[in-house]
PDB file of C-alpha atoms and ligand atoms in Angstrom:
ATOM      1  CA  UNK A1183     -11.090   4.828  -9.749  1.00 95.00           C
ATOM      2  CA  UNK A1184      -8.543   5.307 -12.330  1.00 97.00           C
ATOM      3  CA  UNK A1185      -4.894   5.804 -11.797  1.00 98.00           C
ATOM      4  CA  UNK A1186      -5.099   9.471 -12.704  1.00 98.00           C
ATOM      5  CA  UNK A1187      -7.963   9.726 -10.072  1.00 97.00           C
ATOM      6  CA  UNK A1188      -5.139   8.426  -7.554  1.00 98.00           C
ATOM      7  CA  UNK A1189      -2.771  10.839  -8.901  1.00 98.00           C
ATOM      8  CA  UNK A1190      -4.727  14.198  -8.268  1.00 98.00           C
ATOM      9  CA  UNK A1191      -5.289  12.443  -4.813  1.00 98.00           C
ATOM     10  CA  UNK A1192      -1.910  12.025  -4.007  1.00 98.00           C
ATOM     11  CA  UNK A1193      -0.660  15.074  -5.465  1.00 98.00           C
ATOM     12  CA  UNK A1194       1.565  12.267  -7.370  1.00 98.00           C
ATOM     13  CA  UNK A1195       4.979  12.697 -10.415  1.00 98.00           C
ATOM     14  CA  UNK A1196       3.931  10.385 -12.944  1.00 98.00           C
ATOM     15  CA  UNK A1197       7.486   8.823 -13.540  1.00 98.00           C
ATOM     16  CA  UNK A1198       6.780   6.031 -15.886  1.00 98.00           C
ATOM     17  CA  UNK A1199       3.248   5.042 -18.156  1.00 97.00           C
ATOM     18  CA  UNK A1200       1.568   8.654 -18.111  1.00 96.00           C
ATOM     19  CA  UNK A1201      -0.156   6.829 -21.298  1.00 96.00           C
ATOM     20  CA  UNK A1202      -1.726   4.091 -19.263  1.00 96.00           C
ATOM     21  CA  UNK A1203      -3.128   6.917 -16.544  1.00 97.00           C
ATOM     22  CA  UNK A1204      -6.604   5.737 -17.420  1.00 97.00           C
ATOM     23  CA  UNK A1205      -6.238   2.663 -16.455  1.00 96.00           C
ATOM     24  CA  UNK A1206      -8.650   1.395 -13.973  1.00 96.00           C
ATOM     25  CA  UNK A1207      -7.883   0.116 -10.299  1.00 96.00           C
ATOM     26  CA  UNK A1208     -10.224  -1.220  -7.642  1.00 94.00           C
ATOM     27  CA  UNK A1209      -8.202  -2.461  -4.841  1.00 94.00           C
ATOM     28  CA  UNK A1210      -4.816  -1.342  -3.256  1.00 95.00           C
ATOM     29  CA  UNK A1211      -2.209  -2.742  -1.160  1.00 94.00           C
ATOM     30  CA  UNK A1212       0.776  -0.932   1.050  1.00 96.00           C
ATOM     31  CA  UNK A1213       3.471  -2.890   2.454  1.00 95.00           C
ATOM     32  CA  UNK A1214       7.720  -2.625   2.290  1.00 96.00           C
ATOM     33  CA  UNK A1215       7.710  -6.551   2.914  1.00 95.00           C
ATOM     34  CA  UNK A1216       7.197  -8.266  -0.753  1.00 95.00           C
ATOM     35  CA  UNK A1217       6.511 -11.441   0.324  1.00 91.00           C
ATOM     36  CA  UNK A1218       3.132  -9.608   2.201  1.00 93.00           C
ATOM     37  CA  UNK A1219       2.740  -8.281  -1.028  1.00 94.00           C
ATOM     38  CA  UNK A1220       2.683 -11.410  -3.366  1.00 94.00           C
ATOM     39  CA  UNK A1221       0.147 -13.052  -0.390  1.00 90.00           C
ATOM     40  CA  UNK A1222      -2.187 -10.573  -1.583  1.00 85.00           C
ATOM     41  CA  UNK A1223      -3.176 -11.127  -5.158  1.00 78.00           C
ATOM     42  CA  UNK A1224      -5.776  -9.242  -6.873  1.00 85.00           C
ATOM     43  CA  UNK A1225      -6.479  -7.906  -9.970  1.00 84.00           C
ATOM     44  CA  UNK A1226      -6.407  -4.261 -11.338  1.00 89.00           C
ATOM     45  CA  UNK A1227      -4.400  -3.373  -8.060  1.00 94.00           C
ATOM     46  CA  UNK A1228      -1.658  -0.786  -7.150  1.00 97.00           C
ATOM     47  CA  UNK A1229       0.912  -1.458  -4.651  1.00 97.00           C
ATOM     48  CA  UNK A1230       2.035   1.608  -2.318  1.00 97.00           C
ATOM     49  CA  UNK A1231       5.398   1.480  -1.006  1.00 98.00           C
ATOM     50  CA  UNK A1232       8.317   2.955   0.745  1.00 97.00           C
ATOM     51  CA  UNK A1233      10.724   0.097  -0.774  1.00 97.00           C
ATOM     52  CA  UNK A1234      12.951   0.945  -3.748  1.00 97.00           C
ATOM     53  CA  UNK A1235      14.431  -1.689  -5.884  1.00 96.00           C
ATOM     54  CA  UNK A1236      14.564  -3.679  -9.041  1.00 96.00           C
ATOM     55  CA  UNK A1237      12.214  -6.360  -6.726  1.00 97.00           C
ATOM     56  CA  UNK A1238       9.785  -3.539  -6.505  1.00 97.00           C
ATOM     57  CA  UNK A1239       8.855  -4.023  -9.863  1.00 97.00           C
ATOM     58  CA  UNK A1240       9.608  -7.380 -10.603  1.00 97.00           C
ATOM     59  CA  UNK A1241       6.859  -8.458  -8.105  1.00 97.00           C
ATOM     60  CA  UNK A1242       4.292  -5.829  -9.373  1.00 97.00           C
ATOM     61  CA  UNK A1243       5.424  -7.575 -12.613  1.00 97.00           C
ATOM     62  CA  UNK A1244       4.315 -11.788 -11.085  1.00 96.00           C
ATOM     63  CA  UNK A1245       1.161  -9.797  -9.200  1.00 95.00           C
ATOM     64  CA  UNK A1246      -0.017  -8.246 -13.240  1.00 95.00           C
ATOM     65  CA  UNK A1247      -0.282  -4.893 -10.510  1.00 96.00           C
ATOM     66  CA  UNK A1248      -1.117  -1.697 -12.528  1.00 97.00           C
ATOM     67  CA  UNK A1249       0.814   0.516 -10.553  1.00 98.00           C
ATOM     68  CA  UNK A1250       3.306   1.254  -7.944  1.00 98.00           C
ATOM     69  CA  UNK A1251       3.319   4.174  -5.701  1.00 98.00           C
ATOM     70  CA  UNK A1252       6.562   5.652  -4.322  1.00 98.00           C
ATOM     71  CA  UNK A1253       5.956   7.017  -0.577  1.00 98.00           C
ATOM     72  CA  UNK A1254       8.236   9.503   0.535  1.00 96.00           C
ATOM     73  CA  UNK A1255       9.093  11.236  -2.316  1.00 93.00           C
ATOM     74  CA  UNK A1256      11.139   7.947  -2.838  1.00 93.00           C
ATOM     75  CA  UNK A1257      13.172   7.902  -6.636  1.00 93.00           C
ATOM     76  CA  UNK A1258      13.244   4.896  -8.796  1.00 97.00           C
ATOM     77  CA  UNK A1259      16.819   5.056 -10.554  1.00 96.00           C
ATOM     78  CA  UNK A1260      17.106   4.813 -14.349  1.00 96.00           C
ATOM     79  CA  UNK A1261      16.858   0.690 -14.574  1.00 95.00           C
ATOM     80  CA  UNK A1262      14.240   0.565 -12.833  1.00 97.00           C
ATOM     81  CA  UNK A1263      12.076   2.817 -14.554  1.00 98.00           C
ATOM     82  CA  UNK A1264      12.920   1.403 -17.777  1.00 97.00           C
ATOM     83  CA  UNK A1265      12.131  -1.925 -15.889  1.00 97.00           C
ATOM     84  CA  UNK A1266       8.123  -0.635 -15.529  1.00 98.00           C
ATOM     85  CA  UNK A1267       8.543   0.534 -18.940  1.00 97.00           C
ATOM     86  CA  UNK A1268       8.912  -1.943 -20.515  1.00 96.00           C
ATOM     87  CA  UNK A1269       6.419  -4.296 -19.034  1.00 96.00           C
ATOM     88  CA  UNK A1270       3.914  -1.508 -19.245  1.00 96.00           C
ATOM     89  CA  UNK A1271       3.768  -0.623 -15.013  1.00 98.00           C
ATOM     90  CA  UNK A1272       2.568   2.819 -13.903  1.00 98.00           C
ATOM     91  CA  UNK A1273       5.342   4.845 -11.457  1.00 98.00           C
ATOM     92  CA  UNK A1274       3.956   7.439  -9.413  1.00 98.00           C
ATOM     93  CA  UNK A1275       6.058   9.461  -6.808  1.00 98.00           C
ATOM     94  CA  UNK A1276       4.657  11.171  -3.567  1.00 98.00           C
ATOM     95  CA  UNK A1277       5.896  12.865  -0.812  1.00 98.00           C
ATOM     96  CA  UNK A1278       3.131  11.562   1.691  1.00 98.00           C
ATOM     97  CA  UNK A1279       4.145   8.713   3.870  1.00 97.00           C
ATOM     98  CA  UNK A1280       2.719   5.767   3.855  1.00 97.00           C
ATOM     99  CA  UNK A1281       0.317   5.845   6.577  1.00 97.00           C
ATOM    100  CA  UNK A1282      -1.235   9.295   5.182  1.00 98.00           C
ATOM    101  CA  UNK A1283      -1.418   7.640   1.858  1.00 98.00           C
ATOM    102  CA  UNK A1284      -3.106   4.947   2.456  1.00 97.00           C
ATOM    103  CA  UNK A1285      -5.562   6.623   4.146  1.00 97.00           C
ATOM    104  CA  UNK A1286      -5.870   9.183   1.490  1.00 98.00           C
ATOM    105  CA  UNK A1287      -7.256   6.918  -0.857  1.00 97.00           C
ATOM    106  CA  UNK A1288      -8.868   4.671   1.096  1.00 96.00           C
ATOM    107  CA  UNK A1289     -11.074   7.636   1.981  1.00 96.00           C
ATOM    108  CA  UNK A1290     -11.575   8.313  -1.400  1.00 96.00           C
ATOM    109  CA  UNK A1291     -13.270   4.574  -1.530  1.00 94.00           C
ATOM    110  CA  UNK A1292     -10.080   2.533  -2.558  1.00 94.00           C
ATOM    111  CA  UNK A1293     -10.063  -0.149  -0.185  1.00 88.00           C
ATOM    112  CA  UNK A1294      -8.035  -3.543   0.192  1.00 83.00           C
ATOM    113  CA  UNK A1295     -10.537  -6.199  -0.972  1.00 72.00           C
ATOM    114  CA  UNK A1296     -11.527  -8.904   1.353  1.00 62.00           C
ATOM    115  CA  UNK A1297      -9.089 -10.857   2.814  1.00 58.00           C
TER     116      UNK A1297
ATOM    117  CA  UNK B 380       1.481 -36.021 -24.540  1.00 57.00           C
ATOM    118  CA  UNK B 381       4.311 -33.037 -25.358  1.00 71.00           C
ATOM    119  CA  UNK B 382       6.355 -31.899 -22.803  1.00 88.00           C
ATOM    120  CA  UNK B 383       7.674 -28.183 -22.992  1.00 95.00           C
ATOM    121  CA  UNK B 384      11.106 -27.886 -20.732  1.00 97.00           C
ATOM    122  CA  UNK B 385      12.410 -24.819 -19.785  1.00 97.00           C
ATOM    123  CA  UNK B 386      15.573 -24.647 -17.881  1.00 98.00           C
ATOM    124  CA  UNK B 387      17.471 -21.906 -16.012  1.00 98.00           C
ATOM    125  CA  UNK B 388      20.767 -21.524 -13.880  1.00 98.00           C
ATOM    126  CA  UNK B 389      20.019 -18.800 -11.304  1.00 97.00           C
ATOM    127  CA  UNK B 390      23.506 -16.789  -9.936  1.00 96.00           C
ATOM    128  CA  UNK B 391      23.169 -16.155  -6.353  1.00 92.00           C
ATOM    129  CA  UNK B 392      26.070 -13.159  -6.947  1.00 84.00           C
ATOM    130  CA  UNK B 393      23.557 -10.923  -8.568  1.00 87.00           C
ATOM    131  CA  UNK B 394      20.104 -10.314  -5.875  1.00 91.00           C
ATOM    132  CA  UNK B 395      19.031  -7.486  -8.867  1.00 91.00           C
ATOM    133  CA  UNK B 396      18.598  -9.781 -11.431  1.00 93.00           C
ATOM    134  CA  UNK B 397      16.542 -12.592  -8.998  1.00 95.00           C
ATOM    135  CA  UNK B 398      13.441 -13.101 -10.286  1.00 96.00           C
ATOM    136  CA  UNK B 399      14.366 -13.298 -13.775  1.00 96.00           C
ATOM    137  CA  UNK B 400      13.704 -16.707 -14.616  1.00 98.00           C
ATOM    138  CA  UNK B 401      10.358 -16.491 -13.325  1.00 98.00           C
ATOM    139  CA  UNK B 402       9.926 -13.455 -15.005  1.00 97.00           C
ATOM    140  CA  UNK B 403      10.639 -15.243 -18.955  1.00 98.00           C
ATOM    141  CA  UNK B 404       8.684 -18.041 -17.629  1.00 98.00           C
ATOM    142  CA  UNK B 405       5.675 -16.138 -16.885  1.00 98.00           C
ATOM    143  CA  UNK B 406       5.796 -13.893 -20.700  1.00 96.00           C
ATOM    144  CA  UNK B 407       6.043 -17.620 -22.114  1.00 97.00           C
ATOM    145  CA  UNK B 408       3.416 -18.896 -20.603  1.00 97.00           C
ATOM    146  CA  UNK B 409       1.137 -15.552 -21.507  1.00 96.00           C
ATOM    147  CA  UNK B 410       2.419 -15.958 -24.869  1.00 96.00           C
ATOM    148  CA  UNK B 411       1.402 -19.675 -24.889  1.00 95.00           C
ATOM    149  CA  UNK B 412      -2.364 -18.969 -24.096  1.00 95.00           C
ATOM    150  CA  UNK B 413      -2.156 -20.355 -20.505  1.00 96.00           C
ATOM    151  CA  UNK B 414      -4.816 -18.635 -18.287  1.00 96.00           C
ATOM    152  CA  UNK B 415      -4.122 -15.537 -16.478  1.00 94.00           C
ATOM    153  CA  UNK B 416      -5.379 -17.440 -13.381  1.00 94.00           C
ATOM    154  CA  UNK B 417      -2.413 -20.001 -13.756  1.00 97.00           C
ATOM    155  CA  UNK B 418      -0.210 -17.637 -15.197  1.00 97.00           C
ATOM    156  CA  UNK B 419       0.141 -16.082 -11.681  1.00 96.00           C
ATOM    157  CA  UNK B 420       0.169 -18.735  -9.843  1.00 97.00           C
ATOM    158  CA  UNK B 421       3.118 -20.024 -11.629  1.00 98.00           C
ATOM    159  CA  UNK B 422       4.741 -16.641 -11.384  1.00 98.00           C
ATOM    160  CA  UNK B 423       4.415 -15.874  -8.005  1.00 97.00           C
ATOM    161  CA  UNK B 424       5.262 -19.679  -6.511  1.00 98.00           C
ATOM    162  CA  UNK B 425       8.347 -19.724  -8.952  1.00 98.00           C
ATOM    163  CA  UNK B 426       9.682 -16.040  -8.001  1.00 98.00           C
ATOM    164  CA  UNK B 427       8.923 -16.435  -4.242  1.00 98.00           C
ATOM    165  CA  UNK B 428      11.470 -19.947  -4.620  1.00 98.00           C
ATOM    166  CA  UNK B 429      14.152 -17.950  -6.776  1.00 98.00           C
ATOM    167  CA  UNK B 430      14.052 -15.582  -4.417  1.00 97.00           C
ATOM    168  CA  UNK B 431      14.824 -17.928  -1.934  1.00 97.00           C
ATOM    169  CA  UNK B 432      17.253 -19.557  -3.756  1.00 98.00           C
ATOM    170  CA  UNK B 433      19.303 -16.382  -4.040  1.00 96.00           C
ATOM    171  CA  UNK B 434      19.129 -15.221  -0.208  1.00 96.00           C
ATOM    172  CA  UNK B 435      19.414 -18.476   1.792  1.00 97.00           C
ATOM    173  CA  UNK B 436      21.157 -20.202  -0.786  1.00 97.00           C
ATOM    174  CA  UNK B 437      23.928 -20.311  -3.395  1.00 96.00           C
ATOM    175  CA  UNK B 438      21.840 -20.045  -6.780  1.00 97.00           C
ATOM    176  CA  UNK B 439      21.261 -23.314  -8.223  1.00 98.00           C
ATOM    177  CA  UNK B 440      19.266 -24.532 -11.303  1.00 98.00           C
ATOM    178  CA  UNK B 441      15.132 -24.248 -12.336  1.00 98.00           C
ATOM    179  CA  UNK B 442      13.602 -26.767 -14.406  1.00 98.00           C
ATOM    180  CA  UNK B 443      10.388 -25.824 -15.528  1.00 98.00           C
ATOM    181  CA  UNK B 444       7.726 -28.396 -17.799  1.00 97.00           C
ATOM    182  CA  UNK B 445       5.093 -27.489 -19.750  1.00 97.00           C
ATOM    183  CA  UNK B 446       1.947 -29.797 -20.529  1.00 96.00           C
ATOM    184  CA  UNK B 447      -1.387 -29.670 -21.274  1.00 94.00           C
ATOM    185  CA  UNK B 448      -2.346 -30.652 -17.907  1.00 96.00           C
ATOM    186  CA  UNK B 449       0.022 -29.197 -15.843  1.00 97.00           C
ATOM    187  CA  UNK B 450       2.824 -26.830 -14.968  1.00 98.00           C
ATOM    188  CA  UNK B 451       5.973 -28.473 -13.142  1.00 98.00           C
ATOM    189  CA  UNK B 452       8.640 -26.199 -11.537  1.00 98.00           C
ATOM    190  CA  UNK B 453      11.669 -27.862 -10.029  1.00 98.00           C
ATOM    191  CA  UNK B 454      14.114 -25.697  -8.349  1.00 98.00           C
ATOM    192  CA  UNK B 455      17.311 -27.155  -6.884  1.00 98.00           C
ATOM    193  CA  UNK B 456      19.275 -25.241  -4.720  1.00 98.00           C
ATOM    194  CA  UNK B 457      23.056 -25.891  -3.378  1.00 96.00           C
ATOM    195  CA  UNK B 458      22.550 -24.212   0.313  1.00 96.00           C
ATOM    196  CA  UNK B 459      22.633 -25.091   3.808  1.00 98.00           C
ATOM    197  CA  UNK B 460      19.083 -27.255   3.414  1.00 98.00           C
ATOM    198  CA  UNK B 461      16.278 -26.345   5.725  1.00 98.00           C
ATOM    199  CA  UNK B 462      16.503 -28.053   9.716  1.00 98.00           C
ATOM    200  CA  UNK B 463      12.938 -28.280  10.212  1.00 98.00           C
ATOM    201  CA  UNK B 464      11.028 -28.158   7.048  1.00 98.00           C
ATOM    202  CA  UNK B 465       7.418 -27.639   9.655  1.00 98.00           C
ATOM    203  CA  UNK B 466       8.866 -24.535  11.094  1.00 98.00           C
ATOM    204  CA  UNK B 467       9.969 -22.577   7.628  1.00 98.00           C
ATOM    205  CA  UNK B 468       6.687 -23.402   6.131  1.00 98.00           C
ATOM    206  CA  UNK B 469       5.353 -21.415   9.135  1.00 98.00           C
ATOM    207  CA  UNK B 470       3.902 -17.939   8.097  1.00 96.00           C
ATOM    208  CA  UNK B 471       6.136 -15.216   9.649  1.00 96.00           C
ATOM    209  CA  UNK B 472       9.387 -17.632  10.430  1.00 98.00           C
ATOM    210  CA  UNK B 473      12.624 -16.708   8.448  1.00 98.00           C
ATOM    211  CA  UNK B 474      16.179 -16.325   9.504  1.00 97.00           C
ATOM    212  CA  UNK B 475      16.760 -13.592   6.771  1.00 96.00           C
ATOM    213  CA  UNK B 476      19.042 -11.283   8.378  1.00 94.00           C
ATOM    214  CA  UNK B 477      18.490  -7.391   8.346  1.00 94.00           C
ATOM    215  CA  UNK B 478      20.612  -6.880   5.176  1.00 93.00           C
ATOM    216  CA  UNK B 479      18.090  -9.034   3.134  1.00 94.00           C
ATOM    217  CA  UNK B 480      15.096  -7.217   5.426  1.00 94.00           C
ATOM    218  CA  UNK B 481      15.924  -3.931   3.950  1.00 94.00           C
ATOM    219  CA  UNK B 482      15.591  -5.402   0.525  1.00 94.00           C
ATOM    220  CA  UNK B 483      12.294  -5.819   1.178  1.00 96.00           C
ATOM    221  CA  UNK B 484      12.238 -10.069   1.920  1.00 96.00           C
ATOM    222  CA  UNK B 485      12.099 -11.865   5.386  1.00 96.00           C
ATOM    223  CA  UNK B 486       8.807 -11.347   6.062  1.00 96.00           C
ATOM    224  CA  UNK B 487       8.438 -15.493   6.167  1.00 97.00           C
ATOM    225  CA  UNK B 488       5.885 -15.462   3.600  1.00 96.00           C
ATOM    226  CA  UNK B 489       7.708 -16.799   0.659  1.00 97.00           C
ATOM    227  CA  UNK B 490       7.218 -20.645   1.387  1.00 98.00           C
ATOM    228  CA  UNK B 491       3.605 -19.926   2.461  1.00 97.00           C
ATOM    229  CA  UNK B 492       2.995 -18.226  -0.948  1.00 97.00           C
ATOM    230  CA  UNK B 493       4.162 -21.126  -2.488  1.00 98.00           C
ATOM    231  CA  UNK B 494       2.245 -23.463  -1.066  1.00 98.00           C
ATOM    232  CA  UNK B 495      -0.658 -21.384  -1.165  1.00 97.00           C
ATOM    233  CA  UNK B 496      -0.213 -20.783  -5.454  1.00 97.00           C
ATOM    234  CA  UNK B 497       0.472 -24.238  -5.898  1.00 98.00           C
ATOM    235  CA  UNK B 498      -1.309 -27.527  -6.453  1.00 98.00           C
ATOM    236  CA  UNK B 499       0.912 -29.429  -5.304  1.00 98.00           C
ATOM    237  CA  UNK B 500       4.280 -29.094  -3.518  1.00 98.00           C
ATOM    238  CA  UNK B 501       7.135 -31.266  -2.137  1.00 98.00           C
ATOM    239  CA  UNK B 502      10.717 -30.328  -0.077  1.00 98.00           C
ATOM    240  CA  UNK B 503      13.594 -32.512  -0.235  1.00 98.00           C
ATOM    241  CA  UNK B 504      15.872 -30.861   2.020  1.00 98.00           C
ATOM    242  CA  UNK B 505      19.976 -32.333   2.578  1.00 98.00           C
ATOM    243  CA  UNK B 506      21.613 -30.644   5.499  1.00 98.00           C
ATOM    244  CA  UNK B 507      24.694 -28.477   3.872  1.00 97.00           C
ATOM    245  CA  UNK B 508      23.954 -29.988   0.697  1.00 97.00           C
ATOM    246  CA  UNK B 509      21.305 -28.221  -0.603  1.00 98.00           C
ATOM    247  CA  UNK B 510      17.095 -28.106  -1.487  1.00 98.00           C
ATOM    248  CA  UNK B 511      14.936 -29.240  -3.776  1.00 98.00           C
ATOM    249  CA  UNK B 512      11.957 -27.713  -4.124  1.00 98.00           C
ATOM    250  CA  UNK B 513       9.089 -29.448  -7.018  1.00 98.00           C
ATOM    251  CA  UNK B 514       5.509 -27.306  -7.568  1.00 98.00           C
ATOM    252  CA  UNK B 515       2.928 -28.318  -9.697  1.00 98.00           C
ATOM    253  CA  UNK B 516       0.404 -26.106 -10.794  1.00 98.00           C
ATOM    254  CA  UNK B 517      -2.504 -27.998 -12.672  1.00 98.00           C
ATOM    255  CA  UNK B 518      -4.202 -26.256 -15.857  1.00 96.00           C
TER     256      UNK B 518
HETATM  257  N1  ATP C2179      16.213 -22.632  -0.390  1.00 88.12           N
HETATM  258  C1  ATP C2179      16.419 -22.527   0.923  1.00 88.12           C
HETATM  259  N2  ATP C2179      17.582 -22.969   1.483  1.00 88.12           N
HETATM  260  C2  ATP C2179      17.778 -22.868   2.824  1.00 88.12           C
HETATM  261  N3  ATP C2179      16.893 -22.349   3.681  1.00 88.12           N
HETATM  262  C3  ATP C2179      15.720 -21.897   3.173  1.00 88.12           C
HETATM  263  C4  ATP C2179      15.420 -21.965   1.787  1.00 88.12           C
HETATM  264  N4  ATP C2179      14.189 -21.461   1.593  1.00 88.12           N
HETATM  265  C5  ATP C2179      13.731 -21.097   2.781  1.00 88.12           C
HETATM  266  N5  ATP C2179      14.649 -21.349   3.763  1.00 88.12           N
HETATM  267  C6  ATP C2179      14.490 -21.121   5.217  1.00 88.12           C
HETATM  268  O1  ATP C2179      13.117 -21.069   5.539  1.00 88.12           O
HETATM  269  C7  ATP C2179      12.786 -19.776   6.089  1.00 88.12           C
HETATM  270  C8  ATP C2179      11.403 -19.359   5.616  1.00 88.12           C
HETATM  271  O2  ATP C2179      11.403 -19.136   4.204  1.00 88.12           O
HETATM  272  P1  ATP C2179      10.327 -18.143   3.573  1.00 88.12           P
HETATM  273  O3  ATP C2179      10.569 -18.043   2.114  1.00 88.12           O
HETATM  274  O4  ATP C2179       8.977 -18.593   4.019  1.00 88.12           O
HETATM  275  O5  ATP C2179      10.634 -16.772   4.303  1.00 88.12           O
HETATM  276  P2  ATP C2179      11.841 -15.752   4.044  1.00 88.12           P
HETATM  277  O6  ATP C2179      12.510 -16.060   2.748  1.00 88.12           O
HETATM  278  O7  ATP C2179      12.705 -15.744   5.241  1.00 88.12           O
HETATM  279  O8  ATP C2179      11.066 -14.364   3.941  1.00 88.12           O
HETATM  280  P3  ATP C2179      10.117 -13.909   2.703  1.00 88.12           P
HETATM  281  O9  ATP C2179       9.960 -15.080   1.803  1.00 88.12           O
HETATM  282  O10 ATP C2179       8.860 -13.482   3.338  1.00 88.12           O
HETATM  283  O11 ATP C2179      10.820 -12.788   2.040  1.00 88.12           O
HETATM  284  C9  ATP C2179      13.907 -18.871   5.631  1.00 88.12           C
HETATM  285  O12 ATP C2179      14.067 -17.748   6.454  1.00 88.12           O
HETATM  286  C10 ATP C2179      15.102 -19.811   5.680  1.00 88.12           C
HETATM  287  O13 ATP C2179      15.546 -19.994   6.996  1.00 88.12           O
HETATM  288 MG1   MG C2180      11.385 -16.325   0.999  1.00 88.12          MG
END
């Protein structure tokens, strides 16, 4: 699916990248811990998370992940949008939690990958 | 055979800007034609030990060299060293407390992931002196 696919799903703000929304993705990954996170490397992913900081990005940034998913309606502040910006990573901002999300998508056929 | 040599003195004051050494590393390497595939490896083995460096440790200095052959990170830390080098390269074990937790880290994956994205890697660890930590990533 493409990230504007995940979007519509997820009833999603596009904060950062509304450009790239045609990117495609084909596996996803939700975690607050970013160690878990950098364990898990594949490509054309998104990251879902309820974590918000610089490190956020700066791991989506080593991973070469397409784009990040706020849960909880969480906010990015101003450097780290311009952060994603400027490495050219989607920001997308929902109000479901994580669990919901997750599931959201994975019904729509989005799944993990094989560990 | 050329060496490249990148070096970089990482600020343990300053958790928001961790990462950024590995961050100009990685764009370099992209820039230099290195493959994706080792591209990330680099990245994510280098970031994972600056991280480190920053939250169990006082900063310290990254030496990174470029050849055709292979990528060599070297990252020496002045910190409290590790006790028992077996037990932190166990996945899950960290002593991160809850302030670092809730920025996301102490999961006790970090020195996993770095021996998992690397080729080769070696800790030399001195008990309130510090650690040095040497990756290799062949190309
Ligand atoms: N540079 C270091 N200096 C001193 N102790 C370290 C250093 N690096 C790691 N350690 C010790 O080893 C443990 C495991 O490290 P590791 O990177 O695997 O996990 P973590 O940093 O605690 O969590 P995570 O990396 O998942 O965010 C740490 O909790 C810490 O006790
Ligand atoms: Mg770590």
């Amino acid at each position: 699916m493409t990230v504007e696919d995940i979007r519509k799903i997820l009833g999603a703000k596009v904060l950062v990248g509304e450009e790239h929304l045609s990117e495609e993705v084909k596996s996803a990954c939700g975690s607050d811990m970013m160690s878990d996170v950098l364990a898990y490397s594949k490509d054309h992913s998104v990251l879902l998370t309820g974590l918000c900081n610089p490190q956020v990005v700066r791991t989506a940034e080593m991973l070469d992940i397409v784009c990040i998913v706020f849960v909880r309606g969480k906010k990015p502040d101003e450097a780290m949008l311009q952060m994603a910006a400027e490495r050219g990573i989607i920001l997308l901002s929902t109000g479901h939690r994580m669990f919901s999300a997750c599931g959201m998508l994975y019904e729509a056929g989005l799944h993990g990958g094989a560990i | 055979m050329d060496v490249i040599t990148f070096h970089y003195t990482i600020s343990p004051d300053d958790f928001t800007r961790a990462g950024e050494a590995s961050s100009d590393v990685k764009s370099k390497l992209k820039k230099m034609g290195v493959t994706p595939e080792a591209v990330r490896k680099v990245a994510i083995a280098m970031y994972e030990g600056e991280i480190n460096m920053v939250i169990h440790a006082k900063g310290g200095e990254i030496t990174v060299h470029i050849s055709t052959e292979r990528i060599e990170m070297v990252l020496e830390d002045v910190g409290p060293g590790i006790p028992d080098i077996d037990l932190a390269m166990q996945a899950g074990y960290s002593t991160a407390p809850d302030a670092v937790r809730s920025l996301g880290f102490g999961a006790g994956m970090g020195l996993p992931n770095m021996k998992k994205y690397s080729d080769e890697m070696e800790i030399h660890t001195v008990i309130g002196e510090g650690t040095t930590i040497r990756m290799v990533v062949n190309l």
